[in-house]
mmCIF file of C-alpha atoms in Angstrom:
data_model
loop_
_atom_site.group_PDB
_atom_site.id
_atom_site.type_symbol
_atom_site.label_atom_id
_atom_site.label_comp_id
_atom_site.label_asym_id
_atom_site.label_seq_id
_atom_site.Cartn_x
_atom_site.Cartn_y
_atom_site.Cartn_z
ATOM 1 C CA MET A 17 55.462 64.328 5.620
ATOM 2 C CA ALA A 18 55.627 68.043 5.024
ATOM 3 C CA ALA A 19 56.287 67.827 1.843
ATOM 4 C CA ASP A 20 52.898 66.229 1.181
ATOM 5 C CA ALA A 21 51.243 68.323 3.312
ATOM 6 C CA ASP A 22 52.231 71.044 0.720
ATOM 7 C CA VAL A 23 50.800 69.313 -2.284
ATOM 8 C CA GLU A 24 47.650 71.255 -3.804
ATOM 9 C CA MET A 25 44.510 69.169 -3.314
ATOM 10 C CA PRO A 26 42.158 69.223 -6.861
ATOM 11 C CA GLU A 27 39.443 71.554 -6.801
ATOM 12 C CA TRP A 28 36.734 68.921 -7.526
ATOM 13 C CA LEU A 29 37.690 67.031 -4.396
ATOM 14 C CA ARG A 30 35.893 69.782 -2.369
ATOM 15 C CA PRO A 31 32.665 70.065 -3.853
ATOM 16 C CA PRO A 32 29.868 73.140 -3.374
ATOM 17 C CA ALA A 33 27.583 72.714 -0.736
ATOM 18 C CA THR A 34 25.000 72.985 -3.422
ATOM 19 C CA GLY A 35 26.455 69.961 -5.247
ATOM 20 C CA TYR A 36 28.594 70.420 -8.855
ATOM 21 C CA THR A 37 26.487 71.419 -11.910
ATOM 22 C CA ALA A 38 26.960 70.304 -15.742
ATOM 23 C CA ASP A 39 29.128 73.439 -16.437
ATOM 24 C CA ASP A 40 31.504 72.499 -13.342
ATOM 25 C CA LEU A 41 32.818 69.347 -15.782
ATOM 26 C CA ASP A 42 34.262 71.445 -18.488
ATOM 27 C CA ARG A 43 35.855 73.685 -15.788
ATOM 28 C CA LEU A 44 37.327 71.563 -13.163
ATOM 29 C CA GLN A 45 41.296 70.359 -13.804
ATOM 30 C CA ASP A 46 42.224 67.293 -13.645
ATOM 31 C CA LEU A 47 39.211 65.242 -13.334
ATOM 32 C CA PRO A 48 39.550 61.131 -14.005
ATOM 33 C CA PRO A 49 38.151 60.279 -17.475
ATOM 34 C CA HIS A 50 34.923 59.637 -18.403
ATOM 35 C CA THR A 51 33.427 61.405 -14.946
ATOM 36 C CA GLU A 52 29.752 61.917 -15.042
ATOM 37 C CA LEU A 53 27.447 64.097 -12.824
ATOM 38 C CA LEU A 54 24.096 62.753 -11.339
ATOM 39 C CA CYS A 55 22.207 64.355 -9.004
ATOM 40 C CA GLY A 56 24.910 66.988 -8.464
ATOM 41 C CA SER A 57 27.858 64.376 -7.626
ATOM 42 C CA LEU A 58 30.679 63.386 -9.525
ATOM 43 C CA VAL A 59 30.855 59.815 -10.404
ATOM 44 C CA PHE A 60 33.457 58.088 -11.581
ATOM 45 C CA SER A 61 33.794 54.945 -13.507
ATOM 46 C CA VAL A 62 34.871 51.401 -12.570
ATOM 47 C CA ARG A 63 37.569 49.749 -14.067
ATOM 48 C CA GLN A 64 36.717 48.661 -17.306
ATOM 49 C CA THR A 65 35.871 44.601 -18.047
ATOM 50 C CA ILE A 66 36.595 42.962 -21.150
ATOM 51 C CA PHE A 67 32.573 42.264 -21.457
ATOM 52 C CA HIS A 68 32.413 45.870 -21.275
ATOM 53 C CA ALA A 69 34.493 47.229 -23.938
ATOM 54 C CA GLY A 70 34.222 44.374 -25.955
ATOM 55 C CA THR A 71 30.158 44.781 -25.542
ATOM 56 C CA VAL A 72 30.457 48.305 -26.463
ATOM 57 C CA SER A 73 32.690 48.105 -29.016
ATOM 58 C CA ARG A 74 30.643 45.033 -31.318
ATOM 59 C CA LEU A 75 27.569 47.325 -30.818
ATOM 60 C CA ASP A 76 29.213 50.757 -31.734
ATOM 61 C CA ARG A 77 30.518 49.280 -35.470
ATOM 62 C CA GLN A 78 27.214 47.344 -35.869
ATOM 63 C CA LEU A 79 25.337 50.486 -35.050
ATOM 64 C CA VAL A 80 27.212 52.874 -37.123
ATOM 65 C CA ASP A 81 26.867 50.123 -39.968
ATOM 66 C CA GLN A 82 22.899 50.135 -39.380
ATOM 67 C CA VAL A 83 22.358 53.602 -38.432
ATOM 68 C CA PRO A 84 19.951 55.235 -41.234
ATOM 69 C CA LYS A 85 21.031 58.243 -42.717
ATOM 70 C CA GLY A 86 20.286 61.432 -40.599
ATOM 71 C CA TRP A 87 21.843 59.726 -37.621
ATOM 72 C CA GLU A 88 25.150 59.238 -35.962
ATOM 73 C CA VAL A 89 26.507 56.919 -33.119
ATOM 74 C CA TRP A 90 28.680 58.556 -30.363
ATOM 75 C CA ARG A 91 30.373 56.843 -28.016
ATOM 76 C CA GLN A 92 31.239 57.581 -24.489
ATOM 77 C CA MET A 93 30.318 61.549 -24.979
ATOM 78 C CA GLY A 94 28.569 63.704 -22.480
ATOM 79 C CA LEU A 95 24.563 63.996 -22.339
ATOM 80 C CA ARG A 96 23.425 67.203 -20.449
ATOM 81 C CA LEU A 97 20.312 66.322 -19.036
ATOM 82 C CA ASP A 98 19.790 69.469 -16.939
ATOM 83 C CA SER A 99 22.102 71.384 -14.814
ATOM 84 C CA ARG A 100 22.856 69.052 -12.246
ATOM 85 C CA ASN A 101 22.998 65.759 -14.339
ATOM 86 C CA ARG A 102 25.420 64.792 -17.407
ATOM 87 C CA PRO A 103 25.983 61.272 -17.873
ATOM 88 C CA GLU A 104 28.526 59.823 -20.244
ATOM 89 C CA PRO A 105 26.171 56.966 -22.131
ATOM 90 C CA ASP A 106 28.539 53.763 -23.530
ATOM 91 C CA LEU A 107 26.545 54.624 -27.054
ATOM 92 C CA MET A 108 24.299 57.419 -28.472
ATOM 93 C CA VAL A 109 22.233 57.677 -31.529
ATOM 94 C CA VAL A 110 22.000 61.562 -32.209
ATOM 95 C CA ASP A 111 20.526 63.960 -34.825
ATOM 96 C CA SER A 112 23.654 64.887 -37.544
ATOM 97 C CA ARG A 113 21.809 68.086 -37.667
ATOM 98 C CA ALA A 114 22.644 68.920 -34.124
ATOM 99 C CA GLY A 115 25.669 70.003 -32.569
ATOM 100 C CA GLY A 116 27.847 73.045 -31.971
ATOM 101 C CA GLY A 117 30.598 72.359 -33.638
ATOM 102 C CA PRO A 118 34.330 70.664 -32.654
ATOM 103 C CA GLU A 119 34.496 72.228 -29.331
ATOM 104 C CA GLN A 120 31.049 70.776 -28.240
ATOM 105 C CA THR A 121 31.410 68.590 -25.128
ATOM 106 C CA PHE A 122 28.183 66.784 -24.750
ATOM 107 C CA TRP A 123 25.026 66.342 -26.436
ATOM 108 C CA LEU A 124 21.426 67.358 -25.701
ATOM 109 C CA PRO A 125 18.295 65.128 -24.972
ATOM 110 C CA GLN A 126 16.047 66.947 -27.610
ATOM 111 C CA ASP A 127 19.094 65.557 -30.342
ATOM 112 C CA VAL A 128 19.499 61.496 -28.683
ATOM 113 C CA VAL A 129 16.825 58.913 -30.304
ATOM 114 C CA LEU A 130 18.306 56.074 -28.219
ATOM 115 C CA VAL A 131 21.259 55.669 -25.755
ATOM 116 C CA VAL A 132 22.920 52.840 -24.857
ATOM 117 C CA GLU A 133 24.455 51.484 -21.292
ATOM 118 C CA VAL A 134 26.694 48.215 -21.041
ATOM 119 C CA ALA A 135 26.093 47.462 -17.001
ATOM 120 C CA GLU A 136 29.538 46.854 -15.296
ATOM 121 C CA GLU A 137 29.360 45.504 -11.903
ATOM 122 C CA GLY A 138 29.790 47.916 -9.340
ATOM 123 C CA GLU A 139 27.508 50.088 -11.575
ATOM 124 C CA VAL A 140 24.288 48.036 -12.266
ATOM 125 C CA GLU A 141 22.313 50.465 -10.036
ATOM 126 C CA TRP A 142 22.897 53.374 -11.759
ATOM 127 C CA ASP A 143 22.102 51.854 -15.478
ATOM 128 C CA ARG A 144 19.031 49.588 -13.933
ATOM 129 C CA GLU A 145 17.759 52.320 -12.207
ATOM 130 C CA VAL A 146 19.155 56.002 -12.129
ATOM 131 C CA LYS A 147 20.009 56.511 -15.424
ATOM 132 C CA PRO A 148 16.672 55.024 -17.398
ATOM 133 C CA ARG A 149 14.867 57.375 -14.941
ATOM 134 C CA LYS A 150 16.616 60.124 -16.400
ATOM 135 C CA TYR A 151 17.042 59.519 -19.222
ATOM 136 C CA ALA A 152 12.886 58.961 -19.639
ATOM 137 C CA ALA A 153 12.231 62.258 -17.443
ATOM 138 C CA ALA A 154 14.682 64.331 -20.275
ATOM 139 C CA GLY A 155 12.448 62.907 -23.130
ATOM 140 C CA ILE A 156 14.626 60.276 -24.844
ATOM 141 C CA PRO A 157 12.517 57.841 -26.884
ATOM 142 C CA TYR A 158 14.918 54.501 -26.450
ATOM 143 C CA PHE A 159 17.209 52.985 -24.284
ATOM 144 C CA TRP A 160 18.727 49.668 -24.255
ATOM 145 C CA ARG A 161 20.616 48.011 -21.466
ATOM 146 C CA ILE A 162 23.125 45.199 -21.914
ATOM 147 C CA GLU A 163 24.244 42.821 -18.888
ATOM 148 C CA CYS A 164 26.148 39.792 -18.609
ATOM 149 C CA GLU A 165 23.854 36.883 -17.012
ATOM 150 C CA GLN A 166 25.552 33.874 -17.005
ATOM 151 C CA GLY A 167 28.197 34.503 -18.393
ATOM 152 C CA ARG A 168 26.548 35.586 -21.599
ATOM 153 C CA PRO A 169 25.388 39.038 -23.148
ATOM 154 C CA VAL A 170 21.011 39.695 -22.227
ATOM 155 C CA ALA A 171 19.969 42.685 -23.955
ATOM 156 C CA HIS A 172 16.601 44.651 -21.970
ATOM 157 C CA THR A 173 15.238 46.941 -24.756
ATOM 158 C CA TYR A 174 12.747 49.942 -23.693
ATOM 159 C CA GLU A 175 10.715 52.307 -25.365
ATOM 160 C CA LEU A 176 9.102 55.523 -23.670
ATOM 161 C CA ASP A 177 5.711 55.359 -22.743
ATOM 162 C CA ALA A 178 4.132 59.165 -23.491
ATOM 163 C CA ALA A 179 1.754 58.892 -20.865
ATOM 164 C CA SER A 180 3.583 58.380 -17.925
ATOM 165 C CA GLY A 181 7.017 59.390 -18.615
ATOM 166 C CA ARG A 182 8.505 56.453 -17.909
ATOM 167 C CA TYR A 183 10.253 53.500 -20.091
ATOM 168 C CA VAL A 184 8.231 50.424 -20.647
ATOM 169 C CA SER A 185 9.926 46.596 -21.693
ATOM 170 C CA SER A 186 9.923 46.485 -25.399
ATOM 171 C CA GLY A 187 11.929 42.864 -25.336
ATOM 172 C CA THR A 188 14.258 40.634 -23.863
ATOM 173 C CA PHE A 189 17.246 39.309 -26.111
ATOM 174 C CA GLN A 190 19.660 36.415 -25.844
ATOM 175 C CA GLU A 191 22.197 35.685 -28.703
ATOM 176 C CA ARG A 192 20.410 38.394 -30.946
ATOM 177 C CA LEU A 193 19.349 41.755 -30.674
ATOM 178 C CA THR A 194 16.410 42.357 -33.692
ATOM 179 C CA VAL A 195 14.588 45.317 -33.292
ATOM 180 C CA ARG A 196 12.260 47.867 -35.784
ATOM 181 C CA CYS A 197 12.543 50.745 -33.475
ATOM 182 C CA PRO A 198 13.838 53.356 -33.718
ATOM 183 C CA PHE A 199 14.853 51.564 -36.852
ATOM 184 C CA PRO A 200 15.587 48.255 -37.980
ATOM 185 C CA PHE A 201 18.470 46.975 -36.327
ATOM 186 C CA ALA A 202 19.849 43.498 -35.932
ATOM 187 C CA THR A 203 23.239 41.871 -34.533
ATOM 188 C CA SER A 204 24.431 39.037 -32.976
ATOM 189 C CA LEU A 205 25.212 39.404 -29.393
ATOM 190 C CA ASP A 206 27.783 36.142 -29.034
ATOM 191 C CA ARG A 207 31.178 36.441 -28.256
ATOM 192 C CA PRO A 208 31.323 40.231 -27.498
ATOM 193 C CA HIS A 209 34.706 40.057 -25.488
ATOM 194 C CA ARG A 210 36.679 38.926 -28.921
ATOM 195 C CA GLY A 211 39.088 41.630 -29.746
ATOM 196 C CA ARG A 212 40.757 42.851 -32.922
ATOM 197 C CA GLN A 213 42.575 40.089 -34.615
ATOM 198 C CA VAL A 214 46.163 40.479 -34.949
ATOM 199 C CA SER A 215 48.045 39.000 -37.567
ATOM 200 C CA VAL A 216 51.269 37.346 -36.350
ATOM 201 C CA PRO A 217 54.542 36.896 -38.849
ATOM 202 C CA GLY A 218 55.017 33.827 -40.360
ATOM 203 C CA THR A 219 51.204 32.512 -39.471
ATOM 204 C CA ALA A 220 48.595 32.258 -41.787
ATOM 205 C CA GLU A 221 46.258 35.032 -42.024
#
């Protein structure tokens, strides 16, 4: 017990009274992977499911293949909305002219045209309510949310309404996601859980 008392606790276990800032994420040591900052509080990722991993991987590949010239797709990288909010969306489509060099750890909202969140059980409230509200307030034009409904993926797409500063629904898609904005994009939503196929020696490929 005495030895345990001498163990130094990570700094992030003792938050400041005013909460953390976006810059603190680059300073704090030993933070768990994919830690986000929302409303000045650290938010830790839940254990990833096959649905989440498969859906993100599938959309990542399809977006990379279909995104127009001048845009790039980034996966699970920070988005600095303001000094107290730095989430880490599952996917972002970003202006390829933006960026501050290889040591950059986040993007800025003015460089982002689309944010995609794949809702995990335990994080649905964040992805349905908190994050969309903050993405809209930051002026990001398009937001997609993918959820597992009755065992199948369903895509909910939104566009920013300039008058209200809020997202409005632009569609709900099952089996296939097809949109014209922010750029023409189409992909099947079926079987997002399938991973990379591995050939076994002695079997037909």
